[in-house]
Coordinates of C-alpha atoms in Angstrom, one line a residue:
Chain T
X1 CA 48.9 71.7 115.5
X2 CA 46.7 70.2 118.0
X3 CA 43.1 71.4 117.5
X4 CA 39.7 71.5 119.3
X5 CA 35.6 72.0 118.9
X6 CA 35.6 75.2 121.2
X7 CA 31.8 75.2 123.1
X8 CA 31.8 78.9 124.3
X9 CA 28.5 78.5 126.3
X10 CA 26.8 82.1 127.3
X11 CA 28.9 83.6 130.1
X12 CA 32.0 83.9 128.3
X13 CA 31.1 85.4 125.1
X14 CA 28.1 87.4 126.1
X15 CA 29.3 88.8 129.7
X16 CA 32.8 88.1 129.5
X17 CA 34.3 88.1 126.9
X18 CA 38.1 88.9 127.6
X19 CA 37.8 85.3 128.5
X20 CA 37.4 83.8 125.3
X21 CA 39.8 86.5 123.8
X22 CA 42.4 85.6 126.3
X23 CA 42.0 81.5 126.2
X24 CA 42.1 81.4 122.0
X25 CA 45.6 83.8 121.9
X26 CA 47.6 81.7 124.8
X27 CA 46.4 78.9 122.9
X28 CA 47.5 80.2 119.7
X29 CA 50.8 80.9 121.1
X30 CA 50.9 77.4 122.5
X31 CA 50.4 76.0 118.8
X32 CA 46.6 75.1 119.8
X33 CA 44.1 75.9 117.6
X34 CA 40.4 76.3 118.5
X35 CA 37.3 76.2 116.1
X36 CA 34.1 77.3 116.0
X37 CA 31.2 75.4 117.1
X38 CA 29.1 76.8 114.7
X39 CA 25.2 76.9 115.9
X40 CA 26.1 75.8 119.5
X41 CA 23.8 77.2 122.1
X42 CA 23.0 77.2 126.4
X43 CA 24.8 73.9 127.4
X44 CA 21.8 74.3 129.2
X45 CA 23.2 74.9 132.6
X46 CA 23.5 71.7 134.5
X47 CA 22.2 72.9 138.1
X48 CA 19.2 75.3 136.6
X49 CA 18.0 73.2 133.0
X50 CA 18.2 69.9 134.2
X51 CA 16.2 70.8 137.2
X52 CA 13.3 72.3 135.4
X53 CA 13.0 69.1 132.6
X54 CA 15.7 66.8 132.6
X55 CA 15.2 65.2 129.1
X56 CA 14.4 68.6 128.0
X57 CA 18.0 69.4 129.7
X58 CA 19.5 66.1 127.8
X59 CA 18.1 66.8 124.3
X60 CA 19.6 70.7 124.4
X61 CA 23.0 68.9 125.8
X62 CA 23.2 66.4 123.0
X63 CA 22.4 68.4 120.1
X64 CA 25.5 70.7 121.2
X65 CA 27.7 67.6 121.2
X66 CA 26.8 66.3 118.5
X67 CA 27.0 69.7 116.4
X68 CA 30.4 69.7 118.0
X69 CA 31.5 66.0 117.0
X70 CA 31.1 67.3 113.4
X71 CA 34.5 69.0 113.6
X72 CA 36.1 65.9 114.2
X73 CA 37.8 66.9 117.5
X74 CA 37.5 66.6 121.2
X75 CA 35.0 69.4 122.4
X76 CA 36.6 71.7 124.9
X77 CA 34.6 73.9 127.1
X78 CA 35.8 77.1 129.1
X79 CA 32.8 76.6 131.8
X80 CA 32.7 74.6 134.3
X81 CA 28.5 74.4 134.0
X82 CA 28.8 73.9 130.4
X83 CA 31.5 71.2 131.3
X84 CA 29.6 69.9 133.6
X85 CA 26.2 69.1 131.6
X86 CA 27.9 68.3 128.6
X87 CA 30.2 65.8 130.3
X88 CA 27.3 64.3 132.2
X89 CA 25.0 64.0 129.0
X90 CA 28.0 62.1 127.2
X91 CA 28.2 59.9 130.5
X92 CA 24.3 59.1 130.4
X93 CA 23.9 58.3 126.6
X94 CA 27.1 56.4 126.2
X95 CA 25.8 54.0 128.9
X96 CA 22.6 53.9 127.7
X97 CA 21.5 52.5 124.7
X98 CA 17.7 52.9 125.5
X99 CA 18.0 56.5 126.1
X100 CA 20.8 57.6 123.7
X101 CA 18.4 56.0 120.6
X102 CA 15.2 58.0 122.4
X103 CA 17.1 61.4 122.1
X104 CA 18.6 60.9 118.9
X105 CA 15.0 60.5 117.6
X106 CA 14.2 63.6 118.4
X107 CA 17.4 64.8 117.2
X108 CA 16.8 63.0 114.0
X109 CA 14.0 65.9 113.3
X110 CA 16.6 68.5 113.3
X111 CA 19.3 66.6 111.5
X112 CA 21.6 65.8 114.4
X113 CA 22.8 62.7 115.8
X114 CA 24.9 62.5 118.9
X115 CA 27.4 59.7 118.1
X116 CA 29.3 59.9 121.4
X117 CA 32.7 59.7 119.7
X118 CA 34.3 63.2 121.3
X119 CA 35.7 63.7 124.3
X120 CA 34.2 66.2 126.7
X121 CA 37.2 68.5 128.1
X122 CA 37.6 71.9 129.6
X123 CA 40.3 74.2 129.3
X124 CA 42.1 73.5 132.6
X125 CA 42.5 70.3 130.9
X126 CA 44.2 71.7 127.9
X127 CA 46.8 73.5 130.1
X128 CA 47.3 70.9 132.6
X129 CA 47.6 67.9 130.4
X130 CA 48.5 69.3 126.5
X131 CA 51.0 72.3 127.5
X132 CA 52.0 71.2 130.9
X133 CA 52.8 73.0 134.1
X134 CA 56.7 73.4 133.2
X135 CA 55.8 75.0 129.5
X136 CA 53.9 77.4 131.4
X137 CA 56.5 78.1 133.5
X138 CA 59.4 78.8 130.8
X139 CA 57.1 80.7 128.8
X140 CA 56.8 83.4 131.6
X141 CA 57.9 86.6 130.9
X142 CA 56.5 88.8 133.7
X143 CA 57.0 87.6 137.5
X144 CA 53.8 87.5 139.3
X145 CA 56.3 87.2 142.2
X146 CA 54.6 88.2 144.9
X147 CA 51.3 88.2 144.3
X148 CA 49.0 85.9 146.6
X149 CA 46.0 84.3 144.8
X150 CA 43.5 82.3 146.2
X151 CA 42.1 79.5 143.7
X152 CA 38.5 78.8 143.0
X153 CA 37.9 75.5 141.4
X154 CA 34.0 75.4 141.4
X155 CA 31.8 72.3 141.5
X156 CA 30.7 71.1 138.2
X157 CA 34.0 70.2 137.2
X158 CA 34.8 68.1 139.9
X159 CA 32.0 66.6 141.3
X160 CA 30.2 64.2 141.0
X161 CA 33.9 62.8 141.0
X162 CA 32.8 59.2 140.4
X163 CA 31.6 60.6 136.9
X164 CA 34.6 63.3 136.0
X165 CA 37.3 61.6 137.4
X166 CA 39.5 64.0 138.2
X167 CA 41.0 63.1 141.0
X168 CA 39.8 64.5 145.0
X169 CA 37.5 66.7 145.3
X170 CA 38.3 67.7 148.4
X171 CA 41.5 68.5 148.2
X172 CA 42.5 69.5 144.1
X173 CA 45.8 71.1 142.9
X174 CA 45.8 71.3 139.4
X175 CA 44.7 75.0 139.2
X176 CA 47.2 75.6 142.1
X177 CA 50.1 74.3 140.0
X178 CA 49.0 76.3 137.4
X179 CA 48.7 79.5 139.4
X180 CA 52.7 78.3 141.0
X181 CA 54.0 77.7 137.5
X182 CA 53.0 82.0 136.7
X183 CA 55.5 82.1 139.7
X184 CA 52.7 83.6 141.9
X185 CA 51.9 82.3 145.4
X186 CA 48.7 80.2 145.8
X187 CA 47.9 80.5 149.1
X188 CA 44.9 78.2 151.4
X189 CA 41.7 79.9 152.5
X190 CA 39.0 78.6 154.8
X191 CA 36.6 76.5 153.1
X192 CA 38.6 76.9 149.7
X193 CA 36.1 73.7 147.8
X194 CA 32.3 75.6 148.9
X195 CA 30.2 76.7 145.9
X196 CA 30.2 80.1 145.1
X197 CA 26.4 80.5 145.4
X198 CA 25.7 80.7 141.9
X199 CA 24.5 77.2 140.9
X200 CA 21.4 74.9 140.9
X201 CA 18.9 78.2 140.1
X202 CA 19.3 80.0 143.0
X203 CA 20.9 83.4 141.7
X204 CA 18.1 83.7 140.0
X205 CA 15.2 82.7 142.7
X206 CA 16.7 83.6 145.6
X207 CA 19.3 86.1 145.4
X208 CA 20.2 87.1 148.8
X209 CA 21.1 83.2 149.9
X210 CA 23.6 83.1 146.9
X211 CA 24.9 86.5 147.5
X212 CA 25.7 85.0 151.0
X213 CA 27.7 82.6 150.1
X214 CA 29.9 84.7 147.8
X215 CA 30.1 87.0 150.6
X216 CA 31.3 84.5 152.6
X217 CA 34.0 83.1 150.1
X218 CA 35.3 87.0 149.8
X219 CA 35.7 87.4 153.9
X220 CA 37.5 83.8 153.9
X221 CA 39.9 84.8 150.9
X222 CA 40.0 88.7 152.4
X223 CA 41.2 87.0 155.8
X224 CA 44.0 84.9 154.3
X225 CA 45.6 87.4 152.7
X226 CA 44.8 87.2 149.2
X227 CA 45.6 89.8 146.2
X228 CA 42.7 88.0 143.8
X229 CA 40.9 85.4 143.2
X230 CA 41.8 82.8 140.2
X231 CA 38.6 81.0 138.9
X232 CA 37.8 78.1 135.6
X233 CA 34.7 78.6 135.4
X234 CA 32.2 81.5 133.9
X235 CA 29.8 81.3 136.4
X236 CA 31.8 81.5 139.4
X237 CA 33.6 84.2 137.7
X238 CA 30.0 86.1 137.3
X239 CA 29.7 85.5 140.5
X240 CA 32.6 87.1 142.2
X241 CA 32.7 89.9 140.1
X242 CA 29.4 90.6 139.7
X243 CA 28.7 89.7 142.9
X244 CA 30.9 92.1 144.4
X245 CA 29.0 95.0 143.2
X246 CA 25.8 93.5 144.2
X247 CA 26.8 93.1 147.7
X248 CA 28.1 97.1 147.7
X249 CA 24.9 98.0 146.7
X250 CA 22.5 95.6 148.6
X251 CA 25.1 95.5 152.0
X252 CA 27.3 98.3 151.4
X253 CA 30.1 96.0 151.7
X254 CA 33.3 96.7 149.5
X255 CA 35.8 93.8 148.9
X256 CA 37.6 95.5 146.0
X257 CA 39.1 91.7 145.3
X258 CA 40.0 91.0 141.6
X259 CA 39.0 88.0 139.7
X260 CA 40.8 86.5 137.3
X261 CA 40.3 83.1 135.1
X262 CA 43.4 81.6 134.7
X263 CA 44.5 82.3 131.7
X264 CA 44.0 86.0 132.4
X265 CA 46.8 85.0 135.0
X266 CA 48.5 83.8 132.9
X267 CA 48.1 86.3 130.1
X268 CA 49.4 88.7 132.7
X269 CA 52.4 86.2 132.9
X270 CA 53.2 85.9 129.5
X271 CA 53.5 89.4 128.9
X272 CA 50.1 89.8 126.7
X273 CA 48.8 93.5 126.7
X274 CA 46.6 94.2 129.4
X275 CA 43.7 95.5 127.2
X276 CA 43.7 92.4 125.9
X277 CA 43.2 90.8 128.7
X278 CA 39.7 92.6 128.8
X279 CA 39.8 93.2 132.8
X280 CA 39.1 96.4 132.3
X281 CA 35.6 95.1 131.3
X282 CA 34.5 93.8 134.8
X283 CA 32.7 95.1 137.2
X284 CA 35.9 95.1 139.9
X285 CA 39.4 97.0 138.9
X286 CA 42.2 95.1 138.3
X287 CA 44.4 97.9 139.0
X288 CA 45.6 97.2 142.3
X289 CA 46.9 94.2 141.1
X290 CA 48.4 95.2 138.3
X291 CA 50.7 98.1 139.8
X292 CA 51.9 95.2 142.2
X293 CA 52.9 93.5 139.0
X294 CA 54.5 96.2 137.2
X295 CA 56.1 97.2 140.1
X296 CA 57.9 94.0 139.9
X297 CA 58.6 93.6 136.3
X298 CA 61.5 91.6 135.3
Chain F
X1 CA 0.4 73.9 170.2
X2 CA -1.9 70.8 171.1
X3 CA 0.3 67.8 170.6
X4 CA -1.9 66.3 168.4
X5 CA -1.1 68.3 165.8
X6 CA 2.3 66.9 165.4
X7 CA 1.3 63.5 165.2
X8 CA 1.2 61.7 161.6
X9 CA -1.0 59.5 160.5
X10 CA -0.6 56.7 157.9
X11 CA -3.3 57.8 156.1
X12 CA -2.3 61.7 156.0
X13 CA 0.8 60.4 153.5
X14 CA 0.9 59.4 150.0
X15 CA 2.1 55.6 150.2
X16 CA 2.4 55.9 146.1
X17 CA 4.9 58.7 146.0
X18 CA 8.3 57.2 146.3
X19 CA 7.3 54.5 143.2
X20 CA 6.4 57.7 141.3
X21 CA 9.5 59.8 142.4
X22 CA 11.5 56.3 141.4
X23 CA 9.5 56.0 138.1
X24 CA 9.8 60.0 137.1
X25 CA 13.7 60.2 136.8
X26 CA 14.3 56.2 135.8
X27 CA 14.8 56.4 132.3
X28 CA 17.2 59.1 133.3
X29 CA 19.5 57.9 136.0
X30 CA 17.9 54.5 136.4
X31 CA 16.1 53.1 138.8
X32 CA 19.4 52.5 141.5
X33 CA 19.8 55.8 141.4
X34 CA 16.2 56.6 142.6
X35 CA 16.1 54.1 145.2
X36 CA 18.9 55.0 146.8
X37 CA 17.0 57.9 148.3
X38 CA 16.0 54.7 150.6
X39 CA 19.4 53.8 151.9
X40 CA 19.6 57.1 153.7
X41 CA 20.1 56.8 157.4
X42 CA 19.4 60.0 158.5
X43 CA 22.9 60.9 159.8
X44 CA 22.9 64.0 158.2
X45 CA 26.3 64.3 156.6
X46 CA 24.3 65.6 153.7
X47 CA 22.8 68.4 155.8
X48 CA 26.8 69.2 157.8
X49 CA 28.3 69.8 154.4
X50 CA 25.7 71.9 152.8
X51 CA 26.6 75.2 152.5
X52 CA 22.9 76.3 151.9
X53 CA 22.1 74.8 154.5
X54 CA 24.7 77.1 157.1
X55 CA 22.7 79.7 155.8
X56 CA 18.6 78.5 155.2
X57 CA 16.1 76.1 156.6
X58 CA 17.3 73.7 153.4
X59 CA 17.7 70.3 155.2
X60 CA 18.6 67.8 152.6
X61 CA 18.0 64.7 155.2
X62 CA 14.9 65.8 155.8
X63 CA 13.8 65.8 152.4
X64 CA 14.9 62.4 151.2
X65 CA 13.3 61.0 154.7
X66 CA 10.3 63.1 153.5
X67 CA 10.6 61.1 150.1
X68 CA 11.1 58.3 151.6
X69 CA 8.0 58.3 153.8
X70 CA 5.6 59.9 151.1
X71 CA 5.2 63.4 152.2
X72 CA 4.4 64.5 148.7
X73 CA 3.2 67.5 149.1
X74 CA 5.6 68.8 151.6
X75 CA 8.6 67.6 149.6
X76 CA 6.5 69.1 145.8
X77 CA 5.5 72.6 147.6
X78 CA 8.3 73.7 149.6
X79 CA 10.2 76.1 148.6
X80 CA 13.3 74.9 150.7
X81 CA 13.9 71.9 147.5
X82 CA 14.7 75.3 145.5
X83 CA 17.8 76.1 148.1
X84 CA 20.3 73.6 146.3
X85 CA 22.9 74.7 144.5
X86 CA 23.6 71.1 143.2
X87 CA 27.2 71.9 144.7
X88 CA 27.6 67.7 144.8
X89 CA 29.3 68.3 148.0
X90 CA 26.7 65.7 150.5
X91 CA 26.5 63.6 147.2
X92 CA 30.7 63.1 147.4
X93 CA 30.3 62.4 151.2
X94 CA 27.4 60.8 151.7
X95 CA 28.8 57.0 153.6
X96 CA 25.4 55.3 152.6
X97 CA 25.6 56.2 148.2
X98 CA 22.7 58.3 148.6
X99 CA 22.6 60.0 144.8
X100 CA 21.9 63.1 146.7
X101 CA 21.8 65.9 143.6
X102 CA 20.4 63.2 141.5
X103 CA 17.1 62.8 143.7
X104 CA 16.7 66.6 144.7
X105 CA 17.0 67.2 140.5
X106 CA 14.6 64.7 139.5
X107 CA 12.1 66.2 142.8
X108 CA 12.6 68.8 141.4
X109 CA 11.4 68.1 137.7
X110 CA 7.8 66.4 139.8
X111 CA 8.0 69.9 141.2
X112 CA 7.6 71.8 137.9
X113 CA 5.0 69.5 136.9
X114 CA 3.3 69.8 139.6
X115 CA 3.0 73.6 138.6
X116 CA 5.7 74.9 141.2
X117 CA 7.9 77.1 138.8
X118 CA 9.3 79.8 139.8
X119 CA 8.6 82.9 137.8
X120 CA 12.3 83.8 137.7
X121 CA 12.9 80.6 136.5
X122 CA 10.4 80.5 133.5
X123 CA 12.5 83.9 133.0
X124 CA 15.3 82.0 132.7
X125 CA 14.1 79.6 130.1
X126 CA 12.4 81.9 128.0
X127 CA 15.8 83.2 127.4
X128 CA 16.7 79.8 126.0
X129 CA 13.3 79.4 123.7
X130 CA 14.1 83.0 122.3
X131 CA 18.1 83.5 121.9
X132 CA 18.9 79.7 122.5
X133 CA 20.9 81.1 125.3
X134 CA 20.4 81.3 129.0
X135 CA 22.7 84.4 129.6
X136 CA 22.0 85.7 125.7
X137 CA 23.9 89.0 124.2
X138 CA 23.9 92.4 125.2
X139 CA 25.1 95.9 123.4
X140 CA 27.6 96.2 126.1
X141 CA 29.3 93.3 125.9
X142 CA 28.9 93.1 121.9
X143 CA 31.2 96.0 121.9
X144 CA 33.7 94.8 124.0
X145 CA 33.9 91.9 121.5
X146 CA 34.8 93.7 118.6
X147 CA 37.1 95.8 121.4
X148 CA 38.9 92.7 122.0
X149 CA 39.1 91.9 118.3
X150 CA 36.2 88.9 118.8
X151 CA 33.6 88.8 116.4
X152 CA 30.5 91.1 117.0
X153 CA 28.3 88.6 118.1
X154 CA 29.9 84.9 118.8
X155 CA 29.3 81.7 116.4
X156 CA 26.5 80.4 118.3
X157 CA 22.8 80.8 117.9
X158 CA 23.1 84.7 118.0
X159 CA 24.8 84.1 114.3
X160 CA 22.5 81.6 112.9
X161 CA 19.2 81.5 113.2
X162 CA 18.7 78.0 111.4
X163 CA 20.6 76.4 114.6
X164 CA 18.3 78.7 117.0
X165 CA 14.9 77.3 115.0
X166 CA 16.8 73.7 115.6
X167 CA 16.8 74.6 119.6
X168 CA 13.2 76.1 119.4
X169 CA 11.7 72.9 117.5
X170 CA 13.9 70.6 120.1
X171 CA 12.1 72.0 122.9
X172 CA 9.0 72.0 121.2
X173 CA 9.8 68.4 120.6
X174 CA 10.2 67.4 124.5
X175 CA 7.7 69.3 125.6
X176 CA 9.5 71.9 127.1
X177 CA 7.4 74.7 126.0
X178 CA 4.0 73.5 127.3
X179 CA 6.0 72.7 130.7
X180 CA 7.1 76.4 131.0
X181 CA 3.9 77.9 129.2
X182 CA 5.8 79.8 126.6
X183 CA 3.6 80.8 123.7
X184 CA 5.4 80.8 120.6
X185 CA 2.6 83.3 119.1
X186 CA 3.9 86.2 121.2
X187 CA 7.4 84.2 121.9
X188 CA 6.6 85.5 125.6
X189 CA 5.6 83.3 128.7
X190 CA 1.7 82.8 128.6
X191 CA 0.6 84.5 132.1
X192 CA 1.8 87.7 134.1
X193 CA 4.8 87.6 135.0

């Protein structure tokens, strides 16, 4: 049984946690075991810490890996923010000897030292590469036949691309091949890659210019057709859903357009029971799209 | 508007500030990084793909030309550098290698020293010194946890307070605290808020 370090970040388990619920069963049932970072904290978030102090930002990012490398495995995050500063702090002390020694010295005072041995991953990763599109596929026991999604990969994972390398970030299909392989339809928006808004501090200075963008990405998605979106990372899931209630009450707007991380999808796919699933936690009902699903079971 | 008040002079800018900027973020990124802010011709790819900048008066170009040149004060104060979502999108497309999120991060860091925090951003951190998260726990969502068969509370810092004093003494140890005035007497931001 493969295992990982699981970094749960503070999106998933304290706003949503049907994601973390979701990810650790489908991996369970994929003979993938997570663990426990026990102690972990804020990854800090790579757009809003690193802005403030970025040493400050490193330090924080470094003590979590190095808490994590204690379990021996790869680290695995669910987040694309926490993904993003944790990968990026691996990247700057591994190539920097100056720097790594200077934040290990102040992680010396709290008995930590970031080695640099584990890999940084993130879920998609896990699904993508160590189950594989086609094991998703046979393991499907509901058809999401039908169903339209529109896919949200987010920016942290990505981008800077030179420093994730994970292929273009212009034009990415991983999450679409995953969204295929639940045998649902992934269809193309209008500016599918922009930000959702949430990033780089400015949810929480300036509200209305974030909640613009969302609102933009819902029209776009609205537009095209789409039943829901399908996200991989916390924020941009806080965003959308959250989002969606904050532009009904600040624009009376209503999109109504559920979001999903992926493995909800394909939680819904596999069969898992919907309570599980902890949709019926979010801010936006699922419902419509799970009567199209039902309607359709096998 | 008398035309002479759009005319700069040498002496108005700070000739100083882009060895500063360079020497702020260099043990960082390094100093190639930094520079490159000076290998920016102004064509403005940065500002076409910026989706903040559809939106706001952000102009990414016009900041790194501002860095370039030494507006300090201009680049420091305005609130425009706080319109970034650090989306990476001009810093994929950018034809020249300008390290686009790189530079507005590490302005932004001179920013905060300079004593240009937001308050809802030394919210935000507070969070951090007191939970050791930026999003911490709620009743709500602690409920839904056990709901969903999770754990009450997740094996983070919300569980072990020993790894939250390890957080709290990192930051204390970088400085972090003084830099967001966060008084670990009343383990509240010093200042109305």
């Amino acid at each position: 049984m493969k295992e990982y370090a699981t970094f749960l970040g503070c999106i998933i388990p304290n706003r949503y946690p049907g994601i973390e619920a979701t990810s650790t069963s489908i991996l369970k049932y994929f003979d993938i075991e997570l663990l426990p970072i026990n102690g972990a904290s804020c990854c800090p978030a790579p757009g809003v810490f690193s802005c403030f102090h970025l040493e400050s930002w490193l330090a924080i990012a470094a003590r979590n890996i190095a808490i994590g490398e204690e379990t021996g495995q790869d680290i695995v995050t669910m987040c694309n923010g926490c993904y993003g500063s944790l990968a990026e702090a691996n990247h700057l002390l591994n190539g920097n000897k100056e720097l790594k020694d200077k934040i290990n010295e102040i992680l010396s005072k709290v008995g930590c030292e970031f080695k640099g041995n584990s890999k940084i991953k993130h879920m998609i990763e896990v699904f993508s590469e160590d189950i594989g599109v086609k094991k998703i596929q046979e393991s499907m026991k509901n058809t999401l036949d039908g169903i339209k999604v529109c896919t949200h990969y987010g920016c942290h994972f990505l981008k800077p691309s030179e420093i994730k390398k994970h292929g273009s970030s212009e034009r990415p299909r991983f999450l679409d091949d995953i969204v295929r392989a639940t045998g649902a339809e992934s269809i193309d928006y209008k500016d599918k890659t922009m930000c959702c808004g949430f990033g780089g501090g400015v949810r929480a200075k300036d509200i209305d210019v974030t909640l613009d963008f969302t609102r933009e990405k819902l029209k776009n998605i609205i537009l095209a057709g789409g039943d829901c979106i399908v996200d991989q990372c916390a924020s941009c899931h806080l965003e959308f859903d959250r989002g969606q209630a904050e532009i009904k009450k600040i624009y009376g707007e209503e999109f109504r357009l559920p979001v999903l991380y992926f493995t909800q999808l394909i939680g819904l796919g596999l069969g898992m029971e919907q309570k599980k699933l902890g949709l019926e936690f979010q801010n936006i009902p699922a419902q419509s799209l799970l009567d199209k699903i039902n309607g359709g079971r096998k | 508007m008398p035309i002479t008040r759009n005319i700069i002079r040498i002496n108005d800018l700070n000739s100083g500030f882009i060895d500063e900027f360079v020497e702020s973020g260099r043990k960082i990124f390094g100093e190639d990084v930094l520079r490159s802010v000076e290998l920016c011709i102004q064509c403005g790819c940065c500002t076409g793909s910026c989706p903040s900048g559809r939106r706001t008066a952000f102009r990414t170009r016009k900041i790194f030309r501002e860095t370039s040149l030494g507006f300090k004060d201009s680049v420091l104060g305005s609130d425009d550098l706080w319109l970034c979502t650090t989306c990476y999108t001009c810093y994929e497309r950018c034809p020249r290698g300008v390290k686009t999120t790189d530079i507005i991060r590490v302005l932004r860091n001179m920013a905060v020293r300079e004593g240009y925090m937001a308050d809802a951003h030394r919210m935000t951190a507070s969070y951090v010194f007191k939970t050791g998260h930026g999003v911490p726990a709620n009743e709500e969502v602690q409920k839904q946890r056990v709901e969903l068969g999770l754990n009450r509370l997740p094996p983070t810092t919300h569980s072990f307070p020993e790894a939250l004093r390890s957080v709290q003494e990192v930051l204390r140890l970088t400085g972090f605290d003084e830099i967001v005035g966060f008084n670990w007497e009343t383990m509240e931001l010093r200042g109305r808020i």
